[in-house]
Amino acid sequence: MSPTAPRSRTSTTSRARPGFRCAECGWTTAKWVGRCGECQAWGTVEEASAAVAAPAARATVPDRPARRVSEISEAEVGGRLRTGMPELDRVLGGGLVTGQVLLLSGEPGAGKSTLLLIAADAVAASTGRPVLYVSGEESVHQIATRARRIGATSEHLYLADSGDLGQAIGHLDALGTDVALVIVDSVQTVSSAEVEGRAGGVAQVMAVATTLTRLAKTRGIPLCLVGQVTKESTVAGPRALEHVVDTTLSMEGDRQTTLRLLRAVKNRFGPADEVACFEQTDTGMVEVADPSELFRGVRELPVAGTCIAVTVEGRRPLLAEVQALVSKSGAPNPRRGVTGLDSSRVSMLIAVTERIAGVQLYDKDVFAATVGGMRSNDPGSDLGVCLAIASAAADRPLPLDVAAIGEVSLSGDIRRVTMLSQRIAEAARLGHRRILVPAGTRETVPLEKIRATVIEVGTIQQALSALSNMDTGEARR
């Protein structure tokens, strides 16, 4: 009698057992829970259908054979499509590429829809070809009201309101094959009748994005998708959505200010660290070609506790005014308030300024902020923060024509930062005649064409000593 064969441990039972999946991020678990263990969202974990083993793929004859890269001509690739907004084109790397899929995300009210509507009108007017704007959030009449307010009235701009993927493709087919641009606002509000789940769920978002991406690549039409964000400012839906698209842009801005920063997070056809500046007005999004003016205070006489720091956003150097206020504190634990800067880094700079530079701050309240609603985490502004704090503590203004560049270490040394030559050139261009830079800058940065006095400082003490010998009454030119 042969022994009984051991039962094979296959995954048949585990595949047949239903699991649970988060509708927001796709996290899976064996049992139901009320809160997702990945995105921490409540009430999004739903029962998932049992997994079915997919059959093995078989080789088939491809529709288009593989081609040598040398055989593909420039005419086939095509040029870039200008959006009519130089700042947007610069972030994209020169414009939209044929068949490019772009995902624009941002908080509600940041200006995503307005920006794309302006771009759609400019493309329709410049090319004379149809541009389709499909919205699943607003009606045609609501979009038309906003379009008239911002002056987007091109006769080649078509509006459609539909949350069904099939109807959106039907609108595209009705316009023919010469469509210049398609905009879908937003991808989380469009659903397919062939896919189970609610609109905005993982399955629906991926199905809609995949179908529209394949359609854009096949027909060679640039596609712009608007993406909603969560309370953590990340794109709602599966993370794989950002991998499907070619370009991901993020619209950032404080609700208390009109300034908006458009940042390239991912870009297959251009730089992935570019930043464009816009100002949100009643007539739409206005490009800001020189945003440094927005982040500096304009005054005729110097004020204690202010210093001009040169930061970098993407590849663009920006001048930002750092302000500090130091006042006597009667509490056992003095307050530390920070706006627009990294609070933990400012706390470190306060300690370095007190310990290395000898500025007494342990019994004083210290507040630090930027002007114009700017947010900066660039270490190149460290020296400006320290000088502003020291100026406020001593109640002695810094000269108006002084700018500071450099990272401050725990030892009080001033280190060099990236794009140092561009920072110096930008400060000199905007009229700052005396620029404090880290020691050793002259050895690595050409300064022959800089129309300013570049002062090298190695420590905070050297920087304060150099400033003590300057005249503070000179106004900025």
Short mmCIF file of C-alpha atoms in Angstrom, two decimals:
data_model
loop_
_atom_site.label_atom_id
_atom_site.label_comp_id
_atom_site.label_asym_id
_atom_site.label_seq_id
_atom_site.Cartn_x
_atom_site.Cartn_y
_atom_site.Cartn_z
CA MET A 1 0.00 0.00 0.00
CA SER A 2 1.56 3.22 -1.15
CA PRO A 3 1.71 6.06 1.30
CA THR A 4 -0.76 8.82 0.91
CA ALA A 5 0.67 11.62 -1.21
CA PRO A 6 1.10 14.83 0.75
CA ARG A 7 -1.38 17.53 -0.06
CA SER A 8 0.16 20.09 -2.37
CA ARG A 9 0.46 23.50 -0.79
CA THR A 10 -0.78 25.60 -3.64
CA SER A 11 -2.15 29.09 -3.46
CA THR A 12 -5.55 28.01 -4.78
CA THR A 13 -7.19 28.42 -1.40
CA SER A 14 -5.52 31.76 -0.76
CA ARG A 15 -6.52 33.03 -4.20
CA ALA A 16 -10.12 32.02 -3.64
CA ARG A 17 -10.28 33.74 -0.29
CA PRO A 18 -11.62 37.29 -0.74
CA GLY A 19 -9.50 40.15 0.61
CA PHE A 20 -10.07 43.79 1.34
CA ARG A 21 -8.60 46.76 -0.49
CA CYS A 22 -8.50 50.51 0.13
CA ALA A 23 -10.36 52.42 -2.56
CA GLU A 24 -8.04 55.42 -2.19
CA CYS A 25 -4.50 54.03 -2.27
CA GLY A 26 -4.93 50.31 -3.12
CA TRP A 27 -3.61 48.94 0.20
CA THR A 28 -4.76 45.33 0.79
CA THR A 29 -5.43 43.35 3.94
CA ALA A 30 -6.79 39.90 4.76
CA LYS A 31 -9.57 41.20 7.04
CA TRP A 32 -11.72 44.27 7.11
CA VAL A 33 -10.58 47.31 9.07
CA GLY A 34 -12.22 50.68 9.45
CA ARG A 35 -9.07 52.69 8.72
CA CYS A 36 -6.56 52.15 5.93
CA GLY A 37 -3.15 51.17 7.20
CA GLU A 38 -1.38 53.04 4.38
CA CYS A 39 -3.16 56.36 3.75
CA GLN A 40 -4.97 56.44 7.14
CA ALA A 41 -8.32 57.20 5.46
CA TRP A 42 -11.51 56.11 7.24
CA GLY A 43 -14.23 54.03 5.58
CA THR A 44 -12.34 53.35 2.35
CA VAL A 45 -11.52 49.65 2.87
CA GLU A 46 -13.84 47.54 0.74
CA GLU A 47 -14.09 43.84 -0.04
CA ALA A 48 -12.18 42.89 -3.16
CA SER A 49 -13.13 40.11 -5.53
CA ALA A 50 -11.11 36.91 -5.48
CA ALA A 51 -8.03 36.93 -7.62
CA VAL A 52 -8.15 34.85 -10.75
CA ALA A 53 -5.00 33.39 -12.23
CA ALA A 54 -4.27 34.98 -15.59
CA PRO A 55 -3.48 32.70 -18.50
CA ALA A 56 0.04 32.64 -19.82
CA ALA A 57 0.66 35.22 -22.57
CA ARG A 58 1.37 33.94 -26.06
CA ALA A 59 3.43 35.64 -28.73
CA THR A 60 1.40 37.43 -31.40
CA VAL A 61 2.26 39.36 -34.52
CA PRO A 62 2.69 43.04 -33.54
CA ASP A 63 0.68 45.70 -35.33
CA ARG A 64 3.79 47.83 -35.84
CA PRO A 65 7.23 46.19 -36.07
CA ALA A 66 10.13 47.55 -34.08
CA ARG A 67 12.10 50.28 -35.82
CA ARG A 68 15.65 51.49 -35.58
CA VAL A 69 15.96 54.79 -33.77
CA SER A 70 18.00 56.15 -36.68
CA GLU A 71 15.07 55.53 -39.03
CA ILE A 72 12.71 57.83 -37.13
CA SER A 73 12.98 61.29 -38.68
CA GLU A 74 12.49 64.66 -37.02
CA ALA A 75 9.38 65.21 -39.13
CA GLU A 76 7.74 62.15 -37.60
CA VAL A 77 8.57 63.25 -34.09
CA GLY A 78 7.14 66.71 -34.66
CA GLY A 79 7.85 69.96 -32.87
CA ARG A 80 6.57 71.22 -29.56
CA LEU A 81 3.16 72.82 -29.22
CA ARG A 82 3.37 76.24 -27.58
CA THR A 83 0.70 76.90 -24.98
CA GLY A 84 0.79 80.67 -25.39
CA MET A 85 2.11 81.06 -21.82
CA PRO A 86 5.93 81.39 -21.76
CA GLU A 87 6.16 80.46 -18.07
CA LEU A 88 4.18 77.26 -18.62
CA ASP A 89 6.21 76.42 -21.71
CA ARG A 90 9.44 76.88 -19.76
CA VAL A 91 8.31 74.41 -17.08
CA LEU A 92 7.32 71.91 -19.77
CA GLY A 93 10.70 72.22 -21.46
CA GLY A 94 9.59 74.34 -24.41
CA GLY A 95 5.98 73.26 -24.90
CA LEU A 96 3.84 70.15 -25.24
CA VAL A 97 5.15 67.13 -27.15
CA THR A 98 2.97 65.15 -29.53
CA GLY A 99 0.99 62.59 -27.55
CA GLN A 100 2.25 63.91 -24.21
CA VAL A 101 0.09 63.16 -21.16
CA LEU A 102 0.27 65.79 -18.43
CA LEU A 103 -1.11 65.56 -14.89
CA LEU A 104 -1.72 68.86 -13.09
CA SER A 105 -2.48 68.64 -9.37
CA GLY A 106 -3.03 71.17 -6.63
CA GLU A 107 -5.26 72.16 -3.74
CA PRO A 108 -8.82 73.37 -4.39
CA GLY A 109 -8.81 77.00 -5.51
CA ALA A 110 -5.15 76.98 -6.55
CA GLY A 111 -6.06 77.87 -10.14
CA LYS A 112 -5.57 74.59 -12.00
CA SER A 113 -8.72 74.84 -14.13
CA THR A 114 -8.19 78.53 -14.85
CA LEU A 115 -4.60 77.96 -15.96
CA LEU A 116 -5.56 75.15 -18.34
CA LEU A 117 -8.53 77.08 -19.71
CA ILE A 118 -6.27 80.01 -20.57
CA ALA A 119 -3.78 77.64 -22.20
CA ALA A 120 -6.58 75.89 -24.13
CA ASP A 121 -7.84 79.22 -25.50
CA ALA A 122 -4.32 80.27 -26.51
CA VAL A 123 -3.65 76.97 -28.31
CA ALA A 124 -7.01 77.13 -30.11
CA ALA A 125 -6.41 80.70 -31.22
CA SER A 126 -2.83 80.15 -32.38
CA THR A 127 -3.33 76.84 -34.21
CA GLY A 128 -6.87 77.31 -35.53
CA ARG A 129 -7.52 73.67 -34.61
CA PRO A 130 -10.16 72.31 -32.21
CA VAL A 131 -9.33 72.11 -28.50
CA LEU A 132 -11.62 70.01 -26.29
CA TYR A 133 -12.19 70.81 -22.62
CA VAL A 134 -14.12 68.06 -20.83
CA SER A 135 -15.25 68.67 -17.25
CA GLY A 136 -16.83 66.22 -14.85
CA GLU A 137 -17.17 68.84 -12.11
CA GLU A 138 -18.78 71.84 -13.81
CA SER A 139 -21.52 72.31 -16.39
CA VAL A 140 -20.88 73.88 -19.76
CA HIS A 141 -22.60 77.08 -18.65
CA GLN A 142 -20.43 77.37 -15.56
CA ILE A 143 -17.25 76.86 -17.59
CA ALA A 144 -18.45 79.41 -20.16
CA THR A 145 -19.02 81.98 -17.41
CA ARG A 146 -15.46 81.55 -16.17
CA ALA A 147 -14.14 81.56 -19.74
CA ARG A 148 -15.74 84.92 -20.50
CA ARG A 149 -14.36 86.38 -17.29
CA ILE A 150 -10.78 85.50 -18.26
CA GLY A 151 -11.24 86.25 -21.95
CA ALA A 152 -11.09 82.65 -23.25
CA THR A 153 -13.52 83.05 -26.16
CA SER A 154 -11.81 81.37 -29.12
CA GLU A 155 -14.24 79.89 -31.64
CA HIS A 156 -12.09 76.75 -31.80
CA LEU A 157 -12.44 76.02 -28.06
CA TYR A 158 -15.09 73.35 -27.38
CA LEU A 159 -16.58 72.65 -23.94
CA ALA A 160 -18.25 69.45 -22.76
CA ASP A 161 -19.58 68.34 -19.37
CA SER A 162 -19.60 64.60 -18.88
CA GLY A 163 -18.44 62.17 -16.23
CA ASP A 164 -18.61 59.16 -18.52
CA LEU A 165 -15.46 57.99 -20.27
CA GLY A 166 -17.34 56.73 -23.32
CA GLN A 167 -19.07 60.07 -23.83
CA ALA A 168 -15.78 61.94 -23.46
CA ILE A 169 -14.23 59.79 -26.20
CA GLY A 170 -17.38 60.37 -28.28
CA HIS A 171 -16.91 64.15 -28.00
CA LEU A 172 -13.33 63.71 -29.18
CA ASP A 173 -14.36 61.56 -32.16
CA ALA A 174 -16.99 64.12 -33.18
CA LEU A 175 -14.29 66.79 -33.59
CA GLY A 176 -12.32 64.70 -36.08
CA THR A 177 -8.65 63.81 -36.20
CA ASP A 178 -7.24 67.35 -36.19
CA VAL A 179 -7.69 68.05 -32.47
CA ALA A 180 -4.81 70.08 -31.06
CA LEU A 181 -5.31 69.51 -27.32
CA VAL A 182 -7.61 67.64 -24.92
CA ILE A 183 -8.17 68.63 -21.27
CA VAL A 184 -10.01 66.41 -18.77
CA ASP A 185 -11.01 68.09 -15.49
CA SER A 186 -10.68 66.03 -13.40
CA VAL A 187 -9.59 62.42 -13.85
CA GLN A 188 -11.17 61.45 -10.51
CA THR A 189 -14.65 62.53 -11.71
CA VAL A 190 -14.66 60.45 -14.91
CA SER A 191 -15.70 56.80 -14.75
CA SER A 192 -16.10 53.93 -17.18
CA ALA A 193 -19.26 51.83 -17.33
CA GLU A 194 -17.14 48.75 -18.09
CA VAL A 195 -15.22 48.93 -14.80
CA GLU A 196 -16.64 48.23 -11.37
CA GLY A 197 -16.28 50.70 -8.54
CA ARG A 198 -17.14 54.29 -7.88
CA ALA A 199 -15.69 57.28 -9.70
CA GLY A 200 -12.40 58.25 -8.10
CA GLY A 201 -11.64 54.74 -6.87
CA VAL A 202 -8.42 52.94 -7.65
CA ALA A 203 -9.86 50.77 -10.42
CA GLN A 204 -11.76 53.63 -12.08
CA VAL A 205 -8.90 56.12 -11.96
CA MET A 206 -6.41 53.65 -13.43
CA ALA A 207 -8.85 52.49 -16.12
CA VAL A 208 -9.69 56.06 -17.18
CA ALA A 209 -6.07 57.22 -17.13
CA THR A 210 -4.82 54.16 -19.02
CA THR A 211 -7.51 54.42 -21.70
CA LEU A 212 -7.01 58.15 -22.25
CA THR A 213 -3.23 57.75 -22.29
CA ARG A 214 -3.40 55.01 -24.90
CA LEU A 215 -5.76 57.16 -26.96
CA ALA A 216 -3.44 60.19 -26.75
CA LYS A 217 -0.40 58.14 -27.77
CA THR A 218 -2.20 56.47 -30.67
CA ARG A 219 -3.64 59.67 -32.13
CA GLY A 220 -0.72 61.93 -31.25
CA ILE A 221 -2.85 64.40 -29.25
CA PRO A 222 -1.47 66.15 -26.15
CA LEU A 223 -3.63 65.34 -23.14
CA CYS A 224 -3.89 67.31 -19.89
CA LEU A 225 -5.44 65.65 -16.84
CA VAL A 226 -6.40 67.57 -13.71
CA GLY A 227 -5.79 65.60 -10.53
CA GLN A 228 -7.43 66.20 -7.20
CA VAL A 229 -5.28 66.05 -4.07
CA THR A 230 -5.73 64.68 -0.56
CA LYS A 231 -5.36 66.67 2.64
CA GLU A 232 -1.65 65.73 2.62
CA SER A 233 -1.33 67.52 -0.78
CA THR A 234 -0.67 64.27 -2.65
CA VAL A 235 -2.50 63.23 -5.81
CA ALA A 236 -5.72 61.41 -4.90
CA GLY A 237 -5.95 57.84 -6.12
CA PRO A 238 -3.26 55.23 -6.71
CA ARG A 239 0.39 56.20 -6.81
CA ALA A 240 0.66 54.38 -10.11
CA LEU A 241 -1.23 57.26 -11.75
CA GLU A 242 1.90 59.40 -11.65
CA HIS A 243 3.86 56.61 -13.34
CA VAL A 244 1.38 56.35 -16.22
CA VAL A 245 1.63 60.01 -17.28
CA ASP A 246 4.62 61.67 -18.91
CA THR A 247 4.64 64.89 -16.92
CA THR A 248 3.43 65.76 -13.43
CA LEU A 249 3.01 69.41 -12.45
CA SER A 250 2.03 70.70 -9.03
CA MET A 251 0.32 74.03 -8.40
CA GLU A 252 1.31 75.47 -5.03
CA GLY A 253 0.22 78.59 -3.22
CA ASP A 254 -1.10 80.03 0.00
CA ARG A 255 -4.79 80.92 0.08
CA GLN A 256 -3.96 84.20 1.81
CA THR A 257 -1.84 85.36 -1.13
CA THR A 258 -2.34 85.54 -4.88
CA LEU A 259 1.05 84.06 -5.73
CA ARG A 260 1.04 80.60 -7.31
CA LEU A 261 4.08 78.43 -8.02
CA LEU A 262 3.88 75.80 -10.77
CA ARG A 263 6.47 73.12 -10.07
CA ALA A 264 7.54 70.26 -12.34
CA VAL A 265 7.63 67.06 -10.28
CA LYS A 266 8.20 64.70 -13.19
CA ASN A 267 8.94 65.45 -16.83
CA ARG A 268 10.07 62.96 -19.45
CA PHE A 269 10.57 65.68 -22.06
CA GLY A 270 12.24 68.43 -20.07
CA PRO A 271 13.79 69.42 -16.74
CA ALA A 272 12.06 68.02 -13.66
CA ASP A 273 13.01 70.86 -11.31
CA GLU A 274 11.68 73.96 -13.07
CA VAL A 275 9.36 76.43 -11.35
CA ALA A 276 7.04 79.03 -12.87
CA CYS A 277 5.37 81.89 -11.01
CA PHE A 278 1.83 83.15 -11.57
CA GLU A 279 -0.42 85.66 -9.87
CA GLN A 280 -4.09 84.81 -9.53
CA THR A 281 -6.26 87.81 -10.43
CA ASP A 282 -9.88 88.46 -11.32
CA THR A 283 -8.99 88.09 -15.01
CA GLY A 284 -7.17 84.77 -14.63
CA MET A 285 -3.62 83.62 -14.04
CA VAL A 286 -1.05 86.31 -14.87
CA GLU A 287 2.54 85.29 -15.49
CA VAL A 288 5.20 86.79 -13.21
CA ALA A 289 8.38 87.06 -15.23
CA ASP A 290 10.43 88.56 -12.37
CA PRO A 291 9.07 87.09 -9.12
CA SER A 292 11.94 88.43 -7.00
CA GLU A 293 10.14 91.77 -6.76
CA LEU A 294 7.23 90.04 -5.00
CA PHE A 295 9.42 88.66 -2.23
CA ARG A 296 11.24 91.85 -1.27
CA GLY A 297 10.08 94.82 0.73
CA VAL A 298 10.49 98.20 -0.95
CA ARG A 299 11.68 100.92 1.42
CA GLU A 300 13.90 103.98 1.32
CA LEU A 301 15.51 103.56 4.74
CA PRO A 302 16.89 100.35 6.27
CA VAL A 303 14.98 98.59 9.03
CA ALA A 304 16.48 96.44 11.76
CA GLY A 305 15.78 92.72 11.49
CA THR A 306 15.66 92.43 7.68
CA CYS A 307 18.10 90.82 5.29
CA ILE A 308 17.98 89.86 1.61
CA ALA A 309 18.71 86.16 1.02
CA VAL A 310 19.13 84.55 -2.40
CA THR A 311 17.27 81.25 -2.69
CA VAL A 312 16.73 78.84 -5.57
CA GLU A 313 13.40 77.43 -6.71
CA GLY A 314 14.01 74.74 -9.29
CA ARG A 315 16.59 76.35 -11.58
CA ARG A 316 15.53 79.92 -10.88
CA PRO A 317 17.34 82.11 -8.33
CA LEU A 318 14.97 84.29 -6.30
CA LEU A 319 15.65 87.12 -3.89
CA ALA A 320 13.66 86.84 -0.68
CA GLU A 321 13.54 89.26 2.21
CA VAL A 322 13.91 87.49 5.55
CA GLN A 323 12.49 89.36 8.54
CA ALA A 324 13.17 88.73 12.21
CA LEU A 325 11.76 90.19 15.41
CA VAL A 326 13.47 89.78 18.77
CA SER A 327 11.76 91.03 21.92
CA LYS A 328 12.21 90.60 25.67
CA SER A 329 10.23 87.67 27.05
CA GLY A 330 8.77 87.41 30.54
CA ALA A 331 7.87 83.74 30.18
CA PRO A 332 10.18 80.92 31.33
CA ASN A 333 10.05 79.43 27.82
CA PRO A 334 10.49 82.13 25.18
CA ARG A 335 8.40 81.79 22.03
CA ARG A 336 9.76 80.82 18.63
CA GLY A 337 7.53 81.64 15.65
CA VAL A 338 8.36 80.82 12.03
CA THR A 339 6.44 81.62 8.83
CA GLY A 340 7.58 80.59 5.35
CA LEU A 341 10.75 78.85 6.58
CA ASP A 342 11.59 75.44 8.01
CA SER A 343 10.87 75.78 11.73
CA SER A 344 13.36 73.11 12.82
CA ARG A 345 16.13 74.69 10.76
CA VAL A 346 15.36 78.16 12.09
CA SER A 347 15.58 76.78 15.64
CA MET A 348 19.01 75.43 14.81
CA LEU A 349 20.10 78.78 13.32
CA ILE A 350 18.89 80.60 16.45
CA ALA A 351 21.05 78.31 18.59
CA VAL A 352 24.07 78.78 16.31
CA THR A 353 23.64 82.56 16.31
CA GLU A 354 23.49 82.61 20.11
CA ARG A 355 26.33 80.16 20.74
CA ILE A 356 28.79 81.11 17.99
CA ALA A 357 28.03 84.79 17.37
CA GLY A 358 27.43 85.57 21.05
CA VAL A 359 23.95 87.05 20.57
CA GLN A 360 21.89 86.61 23.75
CA LEU A 361 18.57 85.03 22.80
CA TYR A 362 17.72 82.56 25.58
CA ASP A 363 15.47 85.09 27.35
CA LYS A 364 13.90 86.62 24.25
CA ASP A 365 11.05 85.78 21.89
CA VAL A 366 12.27 85.26 18.31
CA PHE A 367 10.05 85.39 15.24
CA ALA A 368 11.23 84.80 11.67
CA ALA A 369 9.26 85.12 8.43
CA THR A 370 9.50 85.69 4.70
CA VAL A 371 7.75 88.41 2.68
CA GLY A 372 5.02 87.87 0.11
CA GLY A 373 3.94 84.42 1.24
CA MET A 374 7.09 82.76 -0.06
CA ARG A 375 8.04 79.35 1.32
CA SER A 376 11.69 78.38 1.26
CA ASN A 377 13.59 75.34 2.51
CA ASP A 378 16.77 76.28 0.68
CA PRO A 379 19.87 76.12 2.94
CA GLY A 380 21.32 79.00 0.91
CA SER A 381 19.17 81.39 2.95
CA ASP A 382 20.73 80.34 6.29
CA LEU A 383 23.16 83.25 6.39
CA GLY A 384 20.36 85.73 5.70
CA VAL A 385 18.30 84.31 8.57
CA CYS A 386 21.21 84.54 11.02
CA LEU A 387 22.02 88.11 9.99
CA ALA A 388 18.38 89.16 10.29
CA ILE A 389 18.18 87.70 13.82
CA ALA A 390 21.43 89.37 14.86
CA SER A 391 20.26 92.69 13.37
CA ALA A 392 16.95 92.51 15.24
CA ALA A 393 18.65 91.61 18.53
CA ALA A 394 21.09 94.51 18.27
CA ASP A 395 18.44 96.86 16.81
CA ARG A 396 20.90 97.80 14.09
CA PRO A 397 19.72 97.82 10.45
CA LEU A 398 21.70 96.20 7.69
CA PRO A 399 22.54 98.18 4.53
CA LEU A 400 19.82 98.07 1.88
CA ASP A 401 22.22 97.04 -0.88
CA VAL A 402 23.54 93.94 0.95
CA ALA A 403 22.54 90.37 0.04
CA ALA A 404 23.65 87.19 1.82
CA ILE A 405 24.26 83.73 0.37
CA GLY A 406 25.45 80.67 2.26
CA GLU A 407 24.60 77.63 4.35
CA VAL A 408 25.41 77.82 8.05
CA SER A 409 26.72 74.73 9.81
CA LEU A 410 26.52 73.88 13.52
CA SER A 411 30.05 75.13 13.98
CA GLY A 412 29.15 78.55 12.60
CA ASP A 413 31.02 78.01 9.33
CA ILE A 414 29.47 79.27 6.10
CA ARG A 415 29.39 76.68 3.35
CA ARG A 416 28.94 77.02 -0.39
CA VAL A 417 25.62 76.10 -1.98
CA THR A 418 24.46 75.05 -5.43
CA MET A 419 24.07 77.52 -8.31
CA LEU A 420 26.28 80.04 -6.53
CA SER A 421 27.19 81.97 -9.71
CA GLN A 422 23.53 82.31 -10.72
CA ARG A 423 22.60 83.56 -7.24
CA ILE A 424 25.34 86.20 -7.30
CA ALA A 425 24.38 87.33 -10.80
CA GLU A 426 20.70 87.66 -9.82
CA ALA A 427 21.53 89.71 -6.73
CA ALA A 428 23.77 92.01 -8.75
CA ARG A 429 21.15 92.38 -11.48
CA LEU A 430 18.59 93.62 -8.97
CA GLY A 431 20.90 96.32 -7.62
CA HIS A 432 22.65 94.76 -4.63
CA ARG A 433 26.20 96.14 -4.68
CA ARG A 434 27.60 94.19 -1.73
CA ILE A 435 27.09 90.43 -1.60
CA LEU A 436 28.25 88.21 1.26
CA VAL A 437 29.31 84.78 -0.02
CA PRO A 438 31.09 81.74 1.48
CA ALA A 439 34.88 81.68 1.59
CA GLY A 440 36.52 80.17 -1.48
CA THR A 441 33.89 81.44 -3.91
CA ARG A 442 36.41 83.31 -6.09
CA GLU A 443 38.30 80.07 -6.75
CA THR A 444 35.28 78.32 -8.28
CA VAL A 445 32.97 81.06 -9.57
CA PRO A 446 33.93 83.55 -12.33
CA LEU A 447 33.18 87.04 -11.02
CA GLU A 448 34.69 89.23 -13.76
CA LYS A 449 31.30 90.30 -15.16
CA ILE A 450 29.64 90.82 -11.77
CA ARG A 451 29.02 94.52 -11.14
CA ALA A 452 29.06 94.20 -7.38
CA THR A 453 31.49 93.84 -4.50
CA VAL A 454 31.68 90.19 -3.50
CA ILE A 455 32.75 89.78 0.13
CA GLU A 456 33.93 86.32 1.22
CA VAL A 457 33.15 85.32 4.80
CA GLY A 458 34.01 82.00 6.42
CA THR A 459 32.06 82.25 9.67
CA ILE A 460 29.14 84.15 11.15
CA GLN A 461 31.56 86.27 13.18
CA GLN A 462 33.32 87.37 9.99
CA ALA A 463 29.98 88.22 8.38
CA LEU A 464 28.89 90.37 11.35
CA SER A 465 32.32 92.02 11.46
CA ALA A 466 32.10 92.89 7.77
CA LEU A 467 28.65 94.39 8.22
CA SER A 468 29.69 96.46 11.24
CA ASN A 469 32.06 98.48 9.04
CA MET A 470 29.40 99.27 6.40
CA ASP A 471 27.32 102.41 6.10
CA THR A 472 23.65 101.56 6.74
CA GLY A 473 22.21 104.75 5.31
CA GLU A 474 22.71 103.94 1.63
CA ALA A 475 19.42 103.29 -0.15
CA ARG A 476 18.99 100.54 -2.69
CA ARG A 477 19.62 101.76 -6.21
#
